[in-house]
Coordinates of C-alpha atoms and ligand atoms in Angstrom, one line a residue:
X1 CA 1.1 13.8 13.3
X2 CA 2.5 17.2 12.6
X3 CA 5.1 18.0 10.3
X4 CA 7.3 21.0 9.3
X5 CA 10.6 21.5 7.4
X6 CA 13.5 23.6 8.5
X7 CA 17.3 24.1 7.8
X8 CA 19.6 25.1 10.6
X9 CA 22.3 23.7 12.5
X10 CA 22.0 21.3 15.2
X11 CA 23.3 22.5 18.2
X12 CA 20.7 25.3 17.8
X13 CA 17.7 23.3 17.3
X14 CA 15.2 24.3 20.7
X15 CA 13.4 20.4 20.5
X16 CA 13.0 18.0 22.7
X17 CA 15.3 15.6 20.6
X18 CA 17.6 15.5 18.0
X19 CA 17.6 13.0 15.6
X20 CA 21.6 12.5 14.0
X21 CA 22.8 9.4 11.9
X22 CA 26.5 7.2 12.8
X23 CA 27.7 5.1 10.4
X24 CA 29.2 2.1 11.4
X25 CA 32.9 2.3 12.6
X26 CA 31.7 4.8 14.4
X27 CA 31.6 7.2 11.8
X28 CA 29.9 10.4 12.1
X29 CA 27.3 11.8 9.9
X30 CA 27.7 15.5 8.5
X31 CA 25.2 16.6 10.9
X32 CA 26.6 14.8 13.6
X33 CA 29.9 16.4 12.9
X34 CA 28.9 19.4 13.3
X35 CA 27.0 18.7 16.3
X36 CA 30.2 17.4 17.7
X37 CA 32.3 20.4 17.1
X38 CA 29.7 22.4 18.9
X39 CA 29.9 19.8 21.9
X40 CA 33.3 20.0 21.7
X41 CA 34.2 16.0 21.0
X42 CA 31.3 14.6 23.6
X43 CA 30.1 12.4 20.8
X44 CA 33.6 11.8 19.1
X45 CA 34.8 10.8 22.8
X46 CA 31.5 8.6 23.5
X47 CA 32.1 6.5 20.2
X48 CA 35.4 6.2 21.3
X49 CA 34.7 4.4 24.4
X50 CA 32.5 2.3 22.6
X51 CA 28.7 3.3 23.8
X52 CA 27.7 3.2 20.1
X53 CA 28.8 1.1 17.1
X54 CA 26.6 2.7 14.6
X55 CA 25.4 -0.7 13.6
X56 CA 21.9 -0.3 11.6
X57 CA 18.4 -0.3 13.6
X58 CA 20.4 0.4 17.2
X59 CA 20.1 4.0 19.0
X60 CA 21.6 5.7 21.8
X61 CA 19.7 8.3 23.8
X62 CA 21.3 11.1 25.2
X63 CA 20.7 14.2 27.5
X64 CA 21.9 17.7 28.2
X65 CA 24.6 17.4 25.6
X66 CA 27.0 20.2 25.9
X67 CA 26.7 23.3 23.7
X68 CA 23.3 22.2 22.1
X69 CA 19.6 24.0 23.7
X70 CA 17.7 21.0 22.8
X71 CA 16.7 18.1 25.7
X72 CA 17.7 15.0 23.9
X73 CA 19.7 13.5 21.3
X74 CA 19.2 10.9 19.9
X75 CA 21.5 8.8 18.2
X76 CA 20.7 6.3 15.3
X77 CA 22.9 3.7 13.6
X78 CA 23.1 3.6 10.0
X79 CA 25.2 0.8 8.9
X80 CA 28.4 0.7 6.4
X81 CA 28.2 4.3 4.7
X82 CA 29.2 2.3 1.4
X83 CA 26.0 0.3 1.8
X84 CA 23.6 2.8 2.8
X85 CA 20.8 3.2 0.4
X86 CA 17.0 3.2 -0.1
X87 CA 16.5 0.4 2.6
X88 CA 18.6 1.4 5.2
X89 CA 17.4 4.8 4.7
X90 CA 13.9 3.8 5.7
X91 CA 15.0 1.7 8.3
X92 CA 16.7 4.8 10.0
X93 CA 13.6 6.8 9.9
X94 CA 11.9 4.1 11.1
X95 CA 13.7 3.0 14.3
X96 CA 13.9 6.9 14.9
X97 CA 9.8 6.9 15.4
X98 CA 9.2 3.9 17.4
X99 CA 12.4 5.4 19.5
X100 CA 11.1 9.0 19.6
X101 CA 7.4 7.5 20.5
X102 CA 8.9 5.9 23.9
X103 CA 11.0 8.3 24.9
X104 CA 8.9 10.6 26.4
X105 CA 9.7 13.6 24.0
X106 CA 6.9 15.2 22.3
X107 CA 8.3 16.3 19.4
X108 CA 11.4 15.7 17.0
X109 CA 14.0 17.1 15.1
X110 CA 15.0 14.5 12.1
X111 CA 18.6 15.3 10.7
X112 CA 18.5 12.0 8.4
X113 CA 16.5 13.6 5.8
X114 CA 19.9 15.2 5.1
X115 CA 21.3 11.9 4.7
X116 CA 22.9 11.2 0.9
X117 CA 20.6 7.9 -0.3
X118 CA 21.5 6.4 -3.6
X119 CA 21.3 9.7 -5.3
X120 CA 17.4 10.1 -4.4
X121 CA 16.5 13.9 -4.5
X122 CA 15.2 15.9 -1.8
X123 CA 11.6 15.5 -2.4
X124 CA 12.1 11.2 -2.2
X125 CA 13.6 11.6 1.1
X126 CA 10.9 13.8 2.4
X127 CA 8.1 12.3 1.0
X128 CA 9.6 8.9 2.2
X129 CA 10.4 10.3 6.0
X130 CA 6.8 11.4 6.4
X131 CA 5.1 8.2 4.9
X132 CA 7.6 6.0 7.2
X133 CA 6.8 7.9 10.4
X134 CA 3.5 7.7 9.9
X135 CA 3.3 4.0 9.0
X136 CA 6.0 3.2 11.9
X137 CA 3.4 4.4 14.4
X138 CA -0.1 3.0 13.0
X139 CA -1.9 1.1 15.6
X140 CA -5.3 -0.9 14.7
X141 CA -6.2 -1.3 18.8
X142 CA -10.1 -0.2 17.8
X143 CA -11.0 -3.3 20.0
X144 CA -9.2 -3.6 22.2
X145 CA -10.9 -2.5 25.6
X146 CA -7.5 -1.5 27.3
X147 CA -5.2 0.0 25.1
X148 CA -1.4 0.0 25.2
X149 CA -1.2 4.0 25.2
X150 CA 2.3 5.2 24.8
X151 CA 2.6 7.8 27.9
X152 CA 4.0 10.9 26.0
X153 CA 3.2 9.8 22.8
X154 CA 5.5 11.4 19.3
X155 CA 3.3 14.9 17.9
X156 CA 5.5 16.9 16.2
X157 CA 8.4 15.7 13.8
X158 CA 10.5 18.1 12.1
X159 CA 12.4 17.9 9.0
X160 CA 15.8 18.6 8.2
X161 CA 16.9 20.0 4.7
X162 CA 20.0 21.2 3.9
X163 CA 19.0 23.7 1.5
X164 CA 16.8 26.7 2.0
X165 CA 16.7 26.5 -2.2
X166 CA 15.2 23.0 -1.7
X167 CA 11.9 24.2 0.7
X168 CA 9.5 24.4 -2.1
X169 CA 10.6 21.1 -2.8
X170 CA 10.7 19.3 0.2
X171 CA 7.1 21.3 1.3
X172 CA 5.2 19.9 -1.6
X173 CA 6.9 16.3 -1.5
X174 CA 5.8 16.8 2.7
X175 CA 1.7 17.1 1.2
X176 CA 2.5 13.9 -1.2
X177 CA 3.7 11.5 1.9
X178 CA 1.1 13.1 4.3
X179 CA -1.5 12.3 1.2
X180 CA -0.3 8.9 1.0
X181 CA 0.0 8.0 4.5
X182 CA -3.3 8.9 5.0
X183 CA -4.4 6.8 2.1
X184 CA -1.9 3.7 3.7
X185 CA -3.9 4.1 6.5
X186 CA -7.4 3.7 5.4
X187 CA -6.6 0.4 3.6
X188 CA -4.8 -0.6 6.5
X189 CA -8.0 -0.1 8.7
X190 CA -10.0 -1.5 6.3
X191 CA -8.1 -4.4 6.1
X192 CA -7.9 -5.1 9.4
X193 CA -11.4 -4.8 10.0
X194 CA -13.0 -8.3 10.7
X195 CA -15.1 -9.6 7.7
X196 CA -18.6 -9.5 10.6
X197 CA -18.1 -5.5 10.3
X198 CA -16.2 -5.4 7.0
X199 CA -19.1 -6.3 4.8
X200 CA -19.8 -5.3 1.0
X201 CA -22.2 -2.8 2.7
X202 CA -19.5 -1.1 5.2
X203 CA -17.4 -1.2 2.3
X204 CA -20.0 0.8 0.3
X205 CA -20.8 3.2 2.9
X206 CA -16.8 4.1 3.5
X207 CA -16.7 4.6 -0.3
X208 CA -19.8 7.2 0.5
X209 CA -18.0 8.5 3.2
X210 CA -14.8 9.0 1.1
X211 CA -17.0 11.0 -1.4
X212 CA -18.1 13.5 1.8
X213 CA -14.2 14.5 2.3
X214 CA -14.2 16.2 -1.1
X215 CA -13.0 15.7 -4.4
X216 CA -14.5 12.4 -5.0
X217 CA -17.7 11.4 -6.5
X218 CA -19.0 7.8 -4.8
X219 CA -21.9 6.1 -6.8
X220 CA -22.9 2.2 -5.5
X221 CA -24.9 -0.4 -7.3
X222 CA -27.6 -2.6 -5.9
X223 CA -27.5 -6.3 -6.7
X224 CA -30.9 -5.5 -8.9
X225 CA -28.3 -3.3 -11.2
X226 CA -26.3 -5.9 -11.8
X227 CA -28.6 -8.0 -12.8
X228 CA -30.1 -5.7 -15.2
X229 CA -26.2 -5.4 -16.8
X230 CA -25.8 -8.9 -16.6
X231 CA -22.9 -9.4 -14.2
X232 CA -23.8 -13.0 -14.0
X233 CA -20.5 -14.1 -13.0
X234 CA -19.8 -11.3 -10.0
X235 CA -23.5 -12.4 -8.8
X236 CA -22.9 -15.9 -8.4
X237 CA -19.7 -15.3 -6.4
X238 CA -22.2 -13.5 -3.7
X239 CA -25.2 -16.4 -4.0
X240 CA -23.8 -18.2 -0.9
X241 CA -23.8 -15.2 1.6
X242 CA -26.9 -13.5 3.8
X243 CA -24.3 -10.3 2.7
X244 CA -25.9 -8.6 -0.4
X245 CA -23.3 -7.4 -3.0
X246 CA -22.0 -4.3 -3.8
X247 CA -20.3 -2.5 -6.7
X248 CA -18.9 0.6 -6.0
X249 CA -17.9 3.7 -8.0
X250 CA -15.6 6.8 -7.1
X251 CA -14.6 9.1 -9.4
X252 CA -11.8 11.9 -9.3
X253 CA -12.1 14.4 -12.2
X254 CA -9.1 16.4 -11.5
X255 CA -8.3 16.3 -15.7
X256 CA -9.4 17.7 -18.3
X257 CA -13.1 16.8 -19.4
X258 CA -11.6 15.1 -22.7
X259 CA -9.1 13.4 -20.8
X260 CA -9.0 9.6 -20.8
X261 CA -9.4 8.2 -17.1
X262 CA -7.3 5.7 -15.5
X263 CA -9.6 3.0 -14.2
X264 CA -8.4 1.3 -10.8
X265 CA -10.1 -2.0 -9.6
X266 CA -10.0 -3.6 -6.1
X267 CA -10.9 -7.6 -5.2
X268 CA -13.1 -6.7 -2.4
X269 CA -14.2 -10.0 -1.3
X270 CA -15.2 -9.1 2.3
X271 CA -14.6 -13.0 3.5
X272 CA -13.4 -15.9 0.9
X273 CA -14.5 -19.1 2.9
X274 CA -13.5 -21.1 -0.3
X275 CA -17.5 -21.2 -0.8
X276 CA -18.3 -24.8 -1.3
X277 CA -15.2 -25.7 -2.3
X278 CA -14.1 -24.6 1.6
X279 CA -10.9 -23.9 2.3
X280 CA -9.0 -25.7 5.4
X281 CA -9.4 -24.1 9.0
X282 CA -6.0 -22.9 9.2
X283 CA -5.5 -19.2 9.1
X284 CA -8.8 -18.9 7.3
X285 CA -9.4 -15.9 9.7
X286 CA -6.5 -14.5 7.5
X287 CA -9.5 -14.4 4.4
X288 CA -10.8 -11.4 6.3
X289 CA -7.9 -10.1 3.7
X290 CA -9.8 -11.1 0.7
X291 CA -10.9 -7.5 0.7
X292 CA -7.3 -5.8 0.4
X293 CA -7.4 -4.9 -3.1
X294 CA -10.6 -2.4 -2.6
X295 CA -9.0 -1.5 0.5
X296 CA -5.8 -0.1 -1.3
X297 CA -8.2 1.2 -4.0
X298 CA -10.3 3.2 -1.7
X299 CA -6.5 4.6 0.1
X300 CA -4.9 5.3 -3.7
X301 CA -8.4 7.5 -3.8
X302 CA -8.1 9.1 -1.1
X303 CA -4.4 9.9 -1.4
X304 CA -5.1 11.3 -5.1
X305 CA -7.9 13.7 -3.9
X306 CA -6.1 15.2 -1.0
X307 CA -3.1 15.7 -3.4
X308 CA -5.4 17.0 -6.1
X309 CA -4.1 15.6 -8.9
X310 CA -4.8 16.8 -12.4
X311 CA -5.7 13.7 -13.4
X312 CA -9.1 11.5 -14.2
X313 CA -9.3 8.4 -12.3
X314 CA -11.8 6.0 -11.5
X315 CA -12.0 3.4 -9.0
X316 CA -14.5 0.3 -9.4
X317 CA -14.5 -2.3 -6.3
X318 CA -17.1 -5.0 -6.9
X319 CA -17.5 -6.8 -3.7
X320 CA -19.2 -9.8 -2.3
X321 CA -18.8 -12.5 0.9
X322 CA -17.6 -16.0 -0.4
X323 CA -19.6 -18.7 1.5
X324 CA -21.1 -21.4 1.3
X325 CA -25.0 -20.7 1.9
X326 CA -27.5 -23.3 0.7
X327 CA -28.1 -20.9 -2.5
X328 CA -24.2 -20.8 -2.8
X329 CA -22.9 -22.0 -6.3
X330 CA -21.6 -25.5 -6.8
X331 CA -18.9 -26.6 -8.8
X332 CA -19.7 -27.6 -12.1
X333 CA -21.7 -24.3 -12.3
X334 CA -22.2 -22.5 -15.4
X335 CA -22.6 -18.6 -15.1
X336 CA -22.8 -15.9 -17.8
X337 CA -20.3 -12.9 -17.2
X338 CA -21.3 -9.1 -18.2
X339 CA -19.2 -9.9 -21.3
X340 CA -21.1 -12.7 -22.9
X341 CA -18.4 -15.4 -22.1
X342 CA -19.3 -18.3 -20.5
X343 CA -17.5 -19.7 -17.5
X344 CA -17.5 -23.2 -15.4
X345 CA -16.9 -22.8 -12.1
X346 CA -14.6 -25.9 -11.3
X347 CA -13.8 -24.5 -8.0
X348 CA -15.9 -21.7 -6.3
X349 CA -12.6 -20.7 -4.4
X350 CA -11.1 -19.3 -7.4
X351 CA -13.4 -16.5 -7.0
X352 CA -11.5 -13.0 -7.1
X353 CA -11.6 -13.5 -11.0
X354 CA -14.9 -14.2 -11.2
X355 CA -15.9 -11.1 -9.4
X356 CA -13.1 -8.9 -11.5
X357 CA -14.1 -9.9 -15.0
X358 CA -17.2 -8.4 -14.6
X359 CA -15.8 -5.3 -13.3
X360 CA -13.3 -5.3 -16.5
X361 CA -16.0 -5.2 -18.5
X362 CA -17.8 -2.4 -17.1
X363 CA -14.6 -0.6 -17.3
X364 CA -14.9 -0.7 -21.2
X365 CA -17.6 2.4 -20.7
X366 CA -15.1 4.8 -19.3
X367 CA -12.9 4.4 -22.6
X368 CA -9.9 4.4 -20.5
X369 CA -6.5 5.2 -21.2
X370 CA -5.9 1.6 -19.3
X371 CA -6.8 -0.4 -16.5
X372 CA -5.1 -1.7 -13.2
X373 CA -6.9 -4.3 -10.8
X374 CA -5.0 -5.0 -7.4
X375 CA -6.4 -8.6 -6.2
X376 CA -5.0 -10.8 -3.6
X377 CA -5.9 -13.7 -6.2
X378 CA -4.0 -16.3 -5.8
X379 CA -1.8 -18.4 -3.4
X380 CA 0.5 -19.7 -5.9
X381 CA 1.7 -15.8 -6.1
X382 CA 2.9 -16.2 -2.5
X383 CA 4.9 -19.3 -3.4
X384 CA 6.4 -17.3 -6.6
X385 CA 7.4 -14.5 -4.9
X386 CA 7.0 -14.9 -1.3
X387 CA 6.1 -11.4 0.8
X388 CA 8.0 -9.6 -0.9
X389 CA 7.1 -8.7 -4.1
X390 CA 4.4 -8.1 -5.6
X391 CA 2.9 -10.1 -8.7
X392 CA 2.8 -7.7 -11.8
X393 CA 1.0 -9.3 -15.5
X394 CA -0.1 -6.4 -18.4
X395 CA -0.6 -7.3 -21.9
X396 CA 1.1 -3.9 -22.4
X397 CA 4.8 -3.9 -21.5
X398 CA 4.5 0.4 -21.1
X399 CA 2.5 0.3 -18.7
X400 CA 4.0 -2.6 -17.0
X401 CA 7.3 -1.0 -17.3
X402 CA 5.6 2.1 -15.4
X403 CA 4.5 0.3 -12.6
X404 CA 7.9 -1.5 -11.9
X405 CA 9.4 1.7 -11.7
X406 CA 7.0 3.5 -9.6
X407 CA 7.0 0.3 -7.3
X408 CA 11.0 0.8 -7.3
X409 CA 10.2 4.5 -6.5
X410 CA 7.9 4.0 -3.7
X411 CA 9.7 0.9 -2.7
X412 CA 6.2 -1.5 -2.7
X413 CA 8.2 -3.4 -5.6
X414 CA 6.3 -5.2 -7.9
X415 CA 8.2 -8.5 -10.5
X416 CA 7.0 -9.2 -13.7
X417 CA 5.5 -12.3 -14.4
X418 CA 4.5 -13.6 -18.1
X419 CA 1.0 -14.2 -19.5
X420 CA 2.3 -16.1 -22.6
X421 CA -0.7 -17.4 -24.8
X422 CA 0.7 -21.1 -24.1
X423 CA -0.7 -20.7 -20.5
X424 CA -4.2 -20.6 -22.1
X425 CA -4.7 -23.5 -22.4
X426 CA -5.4 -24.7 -19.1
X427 CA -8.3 -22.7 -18.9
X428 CA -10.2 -25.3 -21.6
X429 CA -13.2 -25.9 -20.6
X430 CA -15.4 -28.8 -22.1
X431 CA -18.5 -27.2 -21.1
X432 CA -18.2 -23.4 -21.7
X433 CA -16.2 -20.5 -23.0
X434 CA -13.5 -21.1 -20.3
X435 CA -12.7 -22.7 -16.8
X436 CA -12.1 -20.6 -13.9
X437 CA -9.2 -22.6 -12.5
X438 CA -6.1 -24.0 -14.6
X439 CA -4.3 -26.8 -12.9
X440 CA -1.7 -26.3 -10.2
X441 CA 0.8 -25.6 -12.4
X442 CA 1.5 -21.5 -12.5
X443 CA -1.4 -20.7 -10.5
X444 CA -0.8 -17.3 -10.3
X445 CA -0.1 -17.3 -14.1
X446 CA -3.5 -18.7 -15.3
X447 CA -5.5 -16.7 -12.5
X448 CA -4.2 -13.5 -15.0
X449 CA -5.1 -15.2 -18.1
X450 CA -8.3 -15.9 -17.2
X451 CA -8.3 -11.8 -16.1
X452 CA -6.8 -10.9 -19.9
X453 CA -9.8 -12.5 -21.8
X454 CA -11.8 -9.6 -20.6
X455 CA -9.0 -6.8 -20.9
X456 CA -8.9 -6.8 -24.5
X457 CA -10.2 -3.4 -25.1
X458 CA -7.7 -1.5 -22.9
X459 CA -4.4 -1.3 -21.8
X460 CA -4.3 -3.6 -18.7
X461 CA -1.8 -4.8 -15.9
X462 CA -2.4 -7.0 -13.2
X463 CA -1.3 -7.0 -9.6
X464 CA -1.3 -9.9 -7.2
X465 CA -1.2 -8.8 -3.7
X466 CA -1.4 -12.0 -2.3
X467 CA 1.8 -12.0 -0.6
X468 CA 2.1 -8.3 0.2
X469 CA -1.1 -7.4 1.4
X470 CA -1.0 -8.6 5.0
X471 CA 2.0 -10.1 7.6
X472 CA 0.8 -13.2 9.3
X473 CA 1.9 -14.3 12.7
X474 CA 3.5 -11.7 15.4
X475 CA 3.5 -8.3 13.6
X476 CA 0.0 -9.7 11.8
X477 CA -2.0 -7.2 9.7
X478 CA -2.5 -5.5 6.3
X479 CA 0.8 -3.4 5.4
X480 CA -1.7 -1.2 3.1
X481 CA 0.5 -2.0 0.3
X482 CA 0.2 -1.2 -3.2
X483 CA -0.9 2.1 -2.3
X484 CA 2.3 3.8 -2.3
X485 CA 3.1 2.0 -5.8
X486 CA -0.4 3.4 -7.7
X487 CA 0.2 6.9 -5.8
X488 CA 3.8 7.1 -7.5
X489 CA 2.7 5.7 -10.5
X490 CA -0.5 8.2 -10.6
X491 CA 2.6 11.0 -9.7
X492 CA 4.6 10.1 -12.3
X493 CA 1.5 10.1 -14.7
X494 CA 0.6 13.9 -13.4
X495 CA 4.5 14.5 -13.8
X496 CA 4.5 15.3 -10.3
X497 CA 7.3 12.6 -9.6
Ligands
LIG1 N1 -8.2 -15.2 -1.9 C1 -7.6 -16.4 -2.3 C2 -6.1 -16.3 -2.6 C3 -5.2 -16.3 -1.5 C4 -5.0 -17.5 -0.8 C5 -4.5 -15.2 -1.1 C6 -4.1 -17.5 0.3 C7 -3.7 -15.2 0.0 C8 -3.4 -16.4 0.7 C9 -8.3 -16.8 -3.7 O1 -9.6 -16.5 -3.7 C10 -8.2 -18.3 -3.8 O2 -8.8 -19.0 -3.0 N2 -7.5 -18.7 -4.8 C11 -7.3 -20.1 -5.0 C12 -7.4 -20.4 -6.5 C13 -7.4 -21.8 -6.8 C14 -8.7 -22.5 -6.4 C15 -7.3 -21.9 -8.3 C16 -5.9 -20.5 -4.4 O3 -5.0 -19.7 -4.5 O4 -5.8 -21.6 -3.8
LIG2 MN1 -10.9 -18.0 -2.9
LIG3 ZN1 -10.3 -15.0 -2.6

């Protein structure tokens, strides 16, 4: 898609449609006022005989309106004015793509971006406009072998500011959503990728691939590596599979030399089966997930280097296919981790920690200024919090506190969830150094606990993606979420947000 920014009134905007926001009781936008005056009361008079409510998420399409030289208007509800914030904002933008898209016009002219929302600044409604559009009109139809191809499909969108003072602005927050869309979009693909072409190994080479754009070192390890650092626990997660493992590296020195990096880890198992603990047949296609973390890893990399940010960051993915070969490992299982620790493996379903504490550990090498893994680890997360939110543990309350407000920034919100010492406990093992399950009890809770014993040299937070990563049944597939949440959070730590 291709963007631009422009101030101007609307009646003189030469597009082929122009976007303008009613509130409900019929109540006209600024923009839409204005437009009106130029059309001498068409739209005034057209609300008044009732064509258009302004009730959020419906639109009215209109041509050849009087006094304007564009084709189209377009006309989008917004709601109540008094309740129009964050939400309805990007509601708004969105119904205006998917409208725009089937319309037949090629390009657009958006006069929501003028829109007040909740005292968000230029640059927020910008950056937002361009992420939304982009994200509205994602397809993954790779195999399908008749594609549902939009006749005259939506190329150009352009963006209204009210401000010629506020194009520097709205021009660099324009890179930042284009950056992060682009990122969205990559862990989107990859998560929808099936786990027969999604392998540790396609993983690896996308990571590689990555690295060939610019501005991103990609270095991957061989199972042999990993054996010579001892990641006995990551290894015996992969034992089961004919896929080999993989643990990959990208780096993005955009810091100074001396500066501490950020380290970033992604769960990227490519296919959880449950191993021999196998899971129940129903939506276990839905495990082709399993891999969503990496996959919002390798976007929040990809975002970062196209936005050059001054910043050192480094993003570690172990990955590995859960099944249940004849090598697999069985419960009752005793494996060595990188660290020294010693875990039983109870259940070799709980294996997203098994794969990360290894992965924690390497991070001690970087010395970083702290640590963030994104897993989708756990289904008691998506009884906590449903598909909403996403789980948030740290053992630093800062950084947790940054994260909640970069997720309220992006709007990919994250909740806090506690990782009181009490909850320990249930990781006793009688055997070894710990269990890797805890009981049903606070599932989500214990998965992170069992994450903590090996973040004790860093500043760490944990999210649990397990009920944002992906929609189930009609609209199914990966909503390449938490990358706009570690984009705004790596923003805010450039001070670019
Ligand atoms: N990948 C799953 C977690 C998951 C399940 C995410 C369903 C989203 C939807 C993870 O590897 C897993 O299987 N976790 C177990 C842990 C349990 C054995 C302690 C779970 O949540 O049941
Ligand atoms: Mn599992
Ligand atoms: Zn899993």
């Amino acid at each position: 898609m291709e963007f631009s920014i422009k101030s101007g009134s609307p009646e003189k905007q030469r597009s082929a449609c122009v976007v303008i926001g009613v509130f409900e009781g019929r109540k006209l936008s600024l923009p839409a006022e204005i437009l009106n005056n130029a059309a001498q009361n068409y739209l005034a008079d057209l609300l008044r005989r009732g064509d258009m409510e302004g009730k959020a998420g419906t639109t009215l399409l209109l041509h050849n309106v009087p006094g304007t030289i564009c084709d189209r208007v377009l006309l989008v509800g917004l709601g109540t004015e008094g309740e129009f914030r964050e939400k309805e904002y990007l509601k708004a933008i969105a119904t205006a793509a998917q409208t725009l898209n089937e319309t037949g016009a090629f390009d657009g002219t958006l006069y929501l971006t003028e829109l007040a929302v909740n005292e968000r600044d230029i640059a927020w409604r910008i950056r937002q406009a361009a992420l939304i559009v982009q994200s509205t009109l994602y397809r993954f139809d790779r195999f399908k072998s008749k594609k549902d191809e939009v006749r005259r499909p939506l190329r150009k969108v352009t963006l209204i500011i009210e401000s010629r003072a506020d194009l520097a602005a709205a021009e660099a927050a324009l890179v930042q959503g284009q950056a992060i869309a682009a990122g969205m979009g990559l862990a989107r693909d990859l998560g929808n990728l099936p786990g027969n072409i999604c392998t540790p190994g396609y993983l690896a080479e996308q990571a590689l691939a990555l690295s060939r754009e610019g501005g991103l070192k990609a270095e991957v390890l061989e199972q042999k590596d990993m054996e010579k650092l001892g990641m006995g626990s990551l290894l015996s997660v992969a034992r089961g599979s004919r896929q080999p493992p993989k643990f990959i590296i990208l780096r993005h020195s955009g810091g100074k030399a001396r500066q501490k990096p950020i380290v970033l880890i992604g769960k990227g198992i490519t296919f959880d089966s449950g191993g021999i603990s196998l899971k129940p047949g129903a939506e276990m296609d839905e495990m082709k997930y399993d891999m969503s973390g990496a996959a919002s890893v390798l976007g929040t990399m990809k975002a970062l280097a196209r936005m050059k940010l001054p910043l050192n960051v480094i993003g570690l993915v172990p990955s590995a296919e859960n099944m249940p070969g004849g090598d697999a490992s069985r419960p009752g299982d005793i494996v060595t981790s990188m660290s020294g620790q010693t875990i039983e493996i109870l259940n070799t379903d709980a294996e997203g920690r098994l794969i990360l504490c290894d992965a924690l550990t390497y991070a001690e090498r970087f010395d970083p200024e702290c640590v963030i893994d994104v897993a989708t680890l756990t289904g008691a997360c998506v009884i906590a919090l449903g598909h909403v939110a996403t789980g948030l543990f740290a053992n630093n309350d800062a950084l947790a506190g940054e994260l909640l407000n970069a997720g309220q920034d992006a709007w990919d919100r994250a909740w806090h969830m506690p990782i009181w010492e009490d909850y320990q406990e249930q990781l006793k093992s009688p055997f070894a150094d710990m269990a890797n399950i805890g009981g049903r009890p606070a599932g989500s809770i214990t998965g992170a606990c069992f994450l903590s014993r090996y973040a004790k040299k860093f500043a760490w937070a944990h999210l649990d993606i397990a009920g944002t990563a992906w929609k189930s049944g009609k609209d199914k597939g990966s909503t390449g979420r938490p990358v706009p949440l570690l984009t705004h959070f790596l923003l805010a730590r450039a001070g670019m947000a």
